[in-house]
Structure formats: structure tokens, C-alpha cells
Short mmCIF file of C-alpha atoms in Angstrom, two decimals:
data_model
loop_
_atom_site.label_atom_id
_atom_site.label_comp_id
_atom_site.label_asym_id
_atom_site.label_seq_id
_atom_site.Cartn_x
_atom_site.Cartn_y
_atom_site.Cartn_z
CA UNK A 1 0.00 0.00 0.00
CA UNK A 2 1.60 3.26 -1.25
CA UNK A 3 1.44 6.10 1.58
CA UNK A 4 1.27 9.28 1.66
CA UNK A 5 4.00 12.19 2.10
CA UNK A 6 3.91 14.36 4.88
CA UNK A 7 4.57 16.72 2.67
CA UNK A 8 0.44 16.77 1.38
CA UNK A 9 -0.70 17.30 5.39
CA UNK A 10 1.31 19.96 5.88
CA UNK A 11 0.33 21.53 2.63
CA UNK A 12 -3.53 21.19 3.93
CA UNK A 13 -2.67 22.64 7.39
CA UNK A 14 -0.62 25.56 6.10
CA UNK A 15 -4.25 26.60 4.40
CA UNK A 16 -6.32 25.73 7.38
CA UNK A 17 -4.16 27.93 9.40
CA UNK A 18 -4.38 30.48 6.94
CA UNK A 19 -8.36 30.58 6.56
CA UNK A 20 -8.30 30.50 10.26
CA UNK A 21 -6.34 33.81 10.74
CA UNK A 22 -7.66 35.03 8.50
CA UNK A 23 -11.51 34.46 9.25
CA UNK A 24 -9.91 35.89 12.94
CA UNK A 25 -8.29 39.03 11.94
CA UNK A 26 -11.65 39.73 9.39
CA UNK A 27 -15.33 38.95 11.47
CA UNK A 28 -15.99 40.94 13.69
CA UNK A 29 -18.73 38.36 15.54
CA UNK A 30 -17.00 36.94 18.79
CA UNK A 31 -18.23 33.64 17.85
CA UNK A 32 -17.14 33.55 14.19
CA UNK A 33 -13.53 34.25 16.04
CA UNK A 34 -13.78 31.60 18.02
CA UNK A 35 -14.22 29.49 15.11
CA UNK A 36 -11.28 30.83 13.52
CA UNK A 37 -9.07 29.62 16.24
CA UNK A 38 -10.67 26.46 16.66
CA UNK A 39 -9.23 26.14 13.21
CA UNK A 40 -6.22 27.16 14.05
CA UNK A 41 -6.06 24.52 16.74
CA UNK A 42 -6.71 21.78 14.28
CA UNK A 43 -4.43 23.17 11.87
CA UNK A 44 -1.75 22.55 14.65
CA UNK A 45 -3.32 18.83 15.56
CA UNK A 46 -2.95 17.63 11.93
CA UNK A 47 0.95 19.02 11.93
CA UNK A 48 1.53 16.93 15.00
CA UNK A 49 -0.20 13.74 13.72
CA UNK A 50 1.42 14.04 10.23
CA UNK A 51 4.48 13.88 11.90
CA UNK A 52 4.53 11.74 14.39
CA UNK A 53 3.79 8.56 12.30
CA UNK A 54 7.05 8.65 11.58
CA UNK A 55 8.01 8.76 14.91
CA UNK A 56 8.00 5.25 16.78
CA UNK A 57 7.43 6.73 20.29
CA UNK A 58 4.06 8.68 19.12
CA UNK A 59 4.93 11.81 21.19
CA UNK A 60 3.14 13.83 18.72
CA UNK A 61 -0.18 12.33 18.61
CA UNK A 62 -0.60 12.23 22.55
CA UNK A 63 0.27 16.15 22.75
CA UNK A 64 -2.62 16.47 19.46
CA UNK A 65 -5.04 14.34 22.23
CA UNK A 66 -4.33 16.85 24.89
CA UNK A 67 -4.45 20.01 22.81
CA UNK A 68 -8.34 18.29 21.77
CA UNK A 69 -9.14 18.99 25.33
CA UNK A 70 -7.55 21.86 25.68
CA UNK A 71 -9.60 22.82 23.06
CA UNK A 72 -12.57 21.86 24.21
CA UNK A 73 -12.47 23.77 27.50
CA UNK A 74 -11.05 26.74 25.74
CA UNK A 75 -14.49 26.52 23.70
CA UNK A 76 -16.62 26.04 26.37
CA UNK A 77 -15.50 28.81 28.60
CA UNK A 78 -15.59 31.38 26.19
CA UNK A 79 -19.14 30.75 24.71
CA UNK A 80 -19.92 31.20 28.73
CA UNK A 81 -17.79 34.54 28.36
CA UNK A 82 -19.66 35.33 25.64
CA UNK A 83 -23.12 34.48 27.33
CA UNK A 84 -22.27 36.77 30.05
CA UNK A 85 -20.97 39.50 27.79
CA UNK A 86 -24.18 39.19 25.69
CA UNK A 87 -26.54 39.22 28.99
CA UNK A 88 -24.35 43.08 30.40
CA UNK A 89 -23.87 44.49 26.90
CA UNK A 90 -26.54 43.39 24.60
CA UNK A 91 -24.03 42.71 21.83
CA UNK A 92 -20.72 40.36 20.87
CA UNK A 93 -18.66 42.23 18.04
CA UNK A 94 -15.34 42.58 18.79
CA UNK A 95 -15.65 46.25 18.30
CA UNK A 96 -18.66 47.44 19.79
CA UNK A 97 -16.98 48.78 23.22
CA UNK A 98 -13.90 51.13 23.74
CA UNK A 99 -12.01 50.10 26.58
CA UNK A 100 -11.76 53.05 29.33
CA UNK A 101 -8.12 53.08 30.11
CA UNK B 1 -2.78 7.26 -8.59
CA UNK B 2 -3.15 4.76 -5.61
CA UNK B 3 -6.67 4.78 -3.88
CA UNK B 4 -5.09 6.08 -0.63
CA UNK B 5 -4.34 9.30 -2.57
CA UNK B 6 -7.23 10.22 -4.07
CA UNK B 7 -9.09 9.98 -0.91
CA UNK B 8 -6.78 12.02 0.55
CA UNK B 9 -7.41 14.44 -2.52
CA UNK B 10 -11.43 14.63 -1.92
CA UNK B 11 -10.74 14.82 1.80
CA UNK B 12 -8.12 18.27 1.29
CA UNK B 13 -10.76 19.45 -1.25
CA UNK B 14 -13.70 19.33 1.03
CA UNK B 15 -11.36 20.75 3.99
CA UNK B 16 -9.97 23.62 2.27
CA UNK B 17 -13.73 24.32 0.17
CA UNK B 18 -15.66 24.08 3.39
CA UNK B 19 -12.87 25.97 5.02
CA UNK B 20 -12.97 28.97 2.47
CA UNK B 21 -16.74 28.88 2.81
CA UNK B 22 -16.38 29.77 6.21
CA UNK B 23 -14.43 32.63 5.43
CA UNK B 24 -16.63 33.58 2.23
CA UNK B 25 -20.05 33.71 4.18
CA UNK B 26 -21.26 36.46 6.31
CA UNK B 27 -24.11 34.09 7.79
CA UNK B 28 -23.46 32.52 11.24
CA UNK B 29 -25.56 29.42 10.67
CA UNK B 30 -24.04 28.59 7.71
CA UNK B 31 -20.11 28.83 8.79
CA UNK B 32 -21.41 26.75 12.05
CA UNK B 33 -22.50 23.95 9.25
CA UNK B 34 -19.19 25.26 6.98
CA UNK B 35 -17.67 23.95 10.27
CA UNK B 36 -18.99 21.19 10.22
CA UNK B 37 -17.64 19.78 7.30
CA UNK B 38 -14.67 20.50 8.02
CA UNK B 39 -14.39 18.69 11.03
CA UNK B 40 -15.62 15.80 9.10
CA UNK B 41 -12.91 16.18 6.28
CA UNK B 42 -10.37 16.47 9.33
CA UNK B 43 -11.55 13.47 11.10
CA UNK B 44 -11.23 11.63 7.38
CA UNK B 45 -7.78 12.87 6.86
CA UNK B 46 -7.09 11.62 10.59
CA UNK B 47 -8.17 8.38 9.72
CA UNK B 48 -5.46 8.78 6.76
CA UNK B 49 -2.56 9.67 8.61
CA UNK B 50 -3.10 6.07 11.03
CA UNK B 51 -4.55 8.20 13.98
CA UNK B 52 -7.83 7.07 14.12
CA UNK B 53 -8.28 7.23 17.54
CA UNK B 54 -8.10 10.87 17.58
CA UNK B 55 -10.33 10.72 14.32
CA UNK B 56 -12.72 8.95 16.26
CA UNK B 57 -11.95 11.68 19.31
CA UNK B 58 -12.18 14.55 16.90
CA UNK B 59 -15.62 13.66 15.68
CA UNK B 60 -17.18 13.14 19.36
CA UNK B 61 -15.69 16.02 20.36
CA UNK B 62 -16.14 18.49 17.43
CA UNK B 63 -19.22 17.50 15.87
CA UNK B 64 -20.70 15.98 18.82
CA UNK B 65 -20.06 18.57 21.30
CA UNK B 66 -18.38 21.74 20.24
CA UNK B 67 -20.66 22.51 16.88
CA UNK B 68 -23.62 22.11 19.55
CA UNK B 69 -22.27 24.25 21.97
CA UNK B 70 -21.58 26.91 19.13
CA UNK B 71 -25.67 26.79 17.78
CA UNK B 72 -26.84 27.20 21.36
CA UNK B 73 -23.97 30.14 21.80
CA UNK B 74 -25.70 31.17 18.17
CA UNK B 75 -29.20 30.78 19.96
CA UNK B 76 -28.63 32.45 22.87
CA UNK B 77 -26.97 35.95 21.75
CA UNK B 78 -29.21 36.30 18.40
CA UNK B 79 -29.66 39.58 17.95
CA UNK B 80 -32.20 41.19 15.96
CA UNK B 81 -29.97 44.21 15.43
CA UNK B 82 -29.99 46.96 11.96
CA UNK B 83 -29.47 44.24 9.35
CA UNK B 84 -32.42 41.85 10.48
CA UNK B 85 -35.20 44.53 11.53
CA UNK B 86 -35.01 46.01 7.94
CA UNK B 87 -36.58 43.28 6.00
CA UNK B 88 -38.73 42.35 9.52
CA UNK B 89 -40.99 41.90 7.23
CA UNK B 90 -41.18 38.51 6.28
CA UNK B 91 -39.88 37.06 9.86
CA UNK B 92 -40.38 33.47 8.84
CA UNK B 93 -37.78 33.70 6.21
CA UNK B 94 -35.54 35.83 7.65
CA UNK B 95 -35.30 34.37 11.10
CA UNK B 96 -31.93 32.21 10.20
CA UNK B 97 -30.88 35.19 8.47
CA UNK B 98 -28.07 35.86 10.89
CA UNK B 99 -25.94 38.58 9.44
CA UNK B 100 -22.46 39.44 10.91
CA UNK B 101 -20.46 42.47 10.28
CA UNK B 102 -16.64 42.60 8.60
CA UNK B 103 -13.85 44.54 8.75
CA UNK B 104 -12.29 45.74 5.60
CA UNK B 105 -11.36 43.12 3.29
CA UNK B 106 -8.01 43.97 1.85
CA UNK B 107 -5.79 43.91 4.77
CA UNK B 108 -6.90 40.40 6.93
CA UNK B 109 -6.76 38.94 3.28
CA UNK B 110 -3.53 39.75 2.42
CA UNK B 111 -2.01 38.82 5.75
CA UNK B 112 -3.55 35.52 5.15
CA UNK B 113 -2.59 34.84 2.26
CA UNK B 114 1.31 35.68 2.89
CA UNK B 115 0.77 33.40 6.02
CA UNK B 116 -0.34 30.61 3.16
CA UNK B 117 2.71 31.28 1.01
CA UNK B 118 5.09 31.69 3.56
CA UNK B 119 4.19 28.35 5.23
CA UNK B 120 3.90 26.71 1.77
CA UNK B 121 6.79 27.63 1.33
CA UNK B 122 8.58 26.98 4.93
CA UNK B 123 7.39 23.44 4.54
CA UNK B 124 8.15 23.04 0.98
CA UNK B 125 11.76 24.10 0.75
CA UNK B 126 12.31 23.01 4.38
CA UNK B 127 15.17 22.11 5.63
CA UNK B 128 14.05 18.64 6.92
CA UNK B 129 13.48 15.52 5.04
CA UNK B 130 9.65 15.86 4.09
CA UNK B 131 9.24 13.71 1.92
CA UNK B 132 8.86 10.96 4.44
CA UNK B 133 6.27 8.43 3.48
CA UNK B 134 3.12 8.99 6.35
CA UNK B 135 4.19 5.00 7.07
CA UNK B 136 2.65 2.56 9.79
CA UNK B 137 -0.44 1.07 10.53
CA UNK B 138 -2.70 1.98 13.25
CA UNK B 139 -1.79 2.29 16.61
CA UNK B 140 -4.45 2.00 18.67
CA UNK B 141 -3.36 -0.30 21.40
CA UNK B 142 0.40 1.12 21.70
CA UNK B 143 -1.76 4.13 22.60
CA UNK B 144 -4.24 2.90 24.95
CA UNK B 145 -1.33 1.30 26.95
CA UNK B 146 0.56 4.54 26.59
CA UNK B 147 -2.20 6.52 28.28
CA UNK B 148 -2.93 4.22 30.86
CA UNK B 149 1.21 3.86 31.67
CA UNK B 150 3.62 6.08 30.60
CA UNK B 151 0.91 9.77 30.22
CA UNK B 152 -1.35 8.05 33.11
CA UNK B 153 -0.86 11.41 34.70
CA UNK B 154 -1.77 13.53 31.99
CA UNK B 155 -4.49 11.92 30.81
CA UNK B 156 -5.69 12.09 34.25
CA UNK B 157 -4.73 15.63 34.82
CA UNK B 158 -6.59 16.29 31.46
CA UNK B 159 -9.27 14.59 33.18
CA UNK B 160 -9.21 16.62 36.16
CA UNK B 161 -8.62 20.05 33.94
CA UNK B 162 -12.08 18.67 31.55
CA UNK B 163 -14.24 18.41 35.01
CA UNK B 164 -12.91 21.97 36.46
CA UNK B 165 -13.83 23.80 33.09
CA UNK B 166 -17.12 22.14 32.79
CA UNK B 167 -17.82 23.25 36.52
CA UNK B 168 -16.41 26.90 35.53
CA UNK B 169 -18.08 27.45 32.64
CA UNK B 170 -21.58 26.30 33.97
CA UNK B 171 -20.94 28.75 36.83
CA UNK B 172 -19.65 32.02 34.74
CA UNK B 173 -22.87 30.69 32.25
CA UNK B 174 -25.40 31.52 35.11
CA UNK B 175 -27.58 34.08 35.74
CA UNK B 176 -26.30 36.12 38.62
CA UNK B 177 -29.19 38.03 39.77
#
């Protein structure tokens, strides 16, 4: 069974990464950011898998299983951020409020 | 082209189309479901690099859990604000309507796309031998006795760290009145 190169996932995760800061640095919806870094995060997670196949001790895919629940907490805090900041502000863009210092 | 490959071709198609998409559409709804394909395609290409436990992870987690938790976040702070009360007319319609606002196009664009080619081309004239073959076969009882030996206490700690930002994010989620 032909494989195939690492090359090819890091090709796809250089884009992900991309779209992801991207799709950051352009909404302005809290939410639609938090999607963009979730992609970042995966963009990361396929970098470690890709290469730690070749790697007989697998370091790389345990650390891509912890940064999955890092993830997931990271997610689920800030939508509760995000509630609260909805509940005291009526609104989520990232630009709605000047700070006052 | 061997079977593996073009797989791995429809997989990086519908990642990087659902992915773009995302980044096209102004709607909330439909970059939540953008999302969602591209979790799939991730879990797919997963699956292709002999990981498939964290494929199988990835799709609990992400499309189970986390594209949930995003439609209730989309739920609970939908705001009927300019762009929605101006055609208010026709509600029914224009209830998953869920406009979001931009900044100016030209400059996130262009700083992602030099991220693209700079990375493209970080990995493709790299200094390290990529052109490894992804080889192996799947792993998936080297790493269940891996967690369970040598990262017992990470995986537990992860545990541990799982439980206290449940716990903290039901509390800061609550209505303090």
C-alpha cells in the first residue's frame, strides 16, 4: 500500500491555518472568532499527527489528544464569556466597546 | 494514482472548500454547518494519517459537542440588530438570516494569504526531510497502553482540567441576579 507524504498534510494545514487567521483578523462576531481559532487549533493537531507517524514513540499524537481537550475547554469557557458579555452588553462584536483606560 | 491518494485528494478538497466557505459567508448558521464539514474532512484525513483514535476523538468532540455548543452560543446571543429589523418583514424567512459584520477586506486577506505562502513555502523548501512516506499502521493499542502507563498522569490531569472547566463554565454561564 503506497502512503502518503507528509509533505500533502502539511500543505492542507498551512491553508487551514491560513483561513483561520484570516476568518480571525476579518469577522468581527465573537463567535465567528472563536471558530477561527478552533481552526487554528486543528491546523496545529494535523501538523503533529502528520508527523509523528514517523516517529515510533508517538509523542506527537498524545500532545494532538491533549491540545483536543484543551480545546474543548477553551471553547466552552468562552461561549460562557460570551453568554455573560451578551446578557451586560446586549451585543458580541469585537468592536462594539472602547475600553476606558 | 493509488486509492489512498485520491481519498486524501477529496478529503483536502472538502477541507480547504468548506474551510474557504467559512471565510466567504457572512451568515453565522451557515459557517457553524461550513464547520462542520470541516471537522468531518479532518476526522477523514485523521483516519489517513493512522490516527484514528483521535479521528474517532475529533468527531465526538467536534461534531458531537463543540458545533452544539456553538448553535446554542448562536441561539442564545441572536440579535435582531440593523441588518435583520429592515426586512422584519417577512420574519419566517428571515429568522436564520443571521448577518455578521466585517472589517475591511483587503488587509486580513492579504495577511492571510502571505501566512499561506510563507508556510507553503517553509514546509516546501524546508530544511528537513519531508518527503517521508506517512508510514505505519494503526496504533491503537500502543496508545491505549501509553495513556494508561507512561501519560497516566496527563491523561488524568486532562481529566481533572475537563471536570474543572465544565464546573467553571456552567458557573460564569449563570444568571447572577
Amino acid at each position: 500500500m503506497t502512503d502518503i507524504p507528509v509533505l500533502y498534510f502539511l500543505w492542507v494545514s498551512a491553508f487551514l491555518f491560513a483561513t483561520g487567521l484570516t476568518i480571525l483578523l476579518l469577522k468581527k462576531n465573537t463567535i465567528f472568532v472563536l471558530m477561527g481559532i478552533e481552526l487554528i487549533l486543528n491546523a496545529a493537531n494535523l501538523n503533529l499527527v502528520a508527523f509523528s507517524k514517523n516517529d515510533p514513540s508517538m509523542q506527537g499524537l498524545y500532545l494532538s489528544l491533549f491540545v483536543l481537550v484543551v480545546g474543548v475547554c477553551e471553547m466552552a469557557i468562552a461561549l460562557a464569556i460570551i453568554l455573560q458579555v451578551y446578557r451586560n452588553y446586549r451585543a458580541i462584536d469585537v468592536d462594539q466597546f472602547k475600553s476606558e483606560f | 494514482m493509488s486509492p489512498l491518494v485520491i481519498a486524501f485528494l477529496v478529503l483536502a478538497l472538502l477541507i480547504c472548500g468548506s474551510a474557504l466557505s467559512m471565510l466567504w459567508t457572512k451568515n453565522l448558521l451557515h459557517a457553524a454547518l461550513a464547520m462542520f464539514l470541516t471537522m468531518l474532512g479532518l476526522a477523514g484525513l485523521y483516519v489517513l494519517a493512522y490516527a484514528d483514535v483521535l479521528a474517532v476523538a475529533h468527531l465526538l468532540v467536534y461534531v458531537g459537542g463543540v458545533l452544539i455548543l456553538i448553535l446554542f452560543g448562536i441561539m442564545l446571543t441572536n440579535q435582531t440588530n440593523q441588518t435583520n429589523q429592515t426586512n422584519q418583514t417577512d420574519t419566517a424567512s428571515s429568522k436564520n438570516h443571521l448577518m455578521t459584520r466585517e472589517s475591511s477586506r483587503l488587509l486580513p486577506l492579504s495577511i492571510g494569504l502571505s501566512f499561506f505562502l510563507g508556510l507553503f513555502w517553509l514546509f516546501t523548501k524546508g530544511p528537513w526531510m519531508n518527503n517521508l512516506p506517512v508510514t505505519g499502521d494503526s496504533k491503537l493499542k500502543e496508545v491505549g497502553l501509553g495513556l494508561l502507563t507512561e501519560y497516566a498522569f496527563p491523561f488524568e490531569l486532562a481529566g481533572v482540567f475537563l471536570l474543572i472547566a465544565l464546573i467553571g463554565a456552567t458557573f460564569v454561564a449563570k444568571n447572577h441576579d
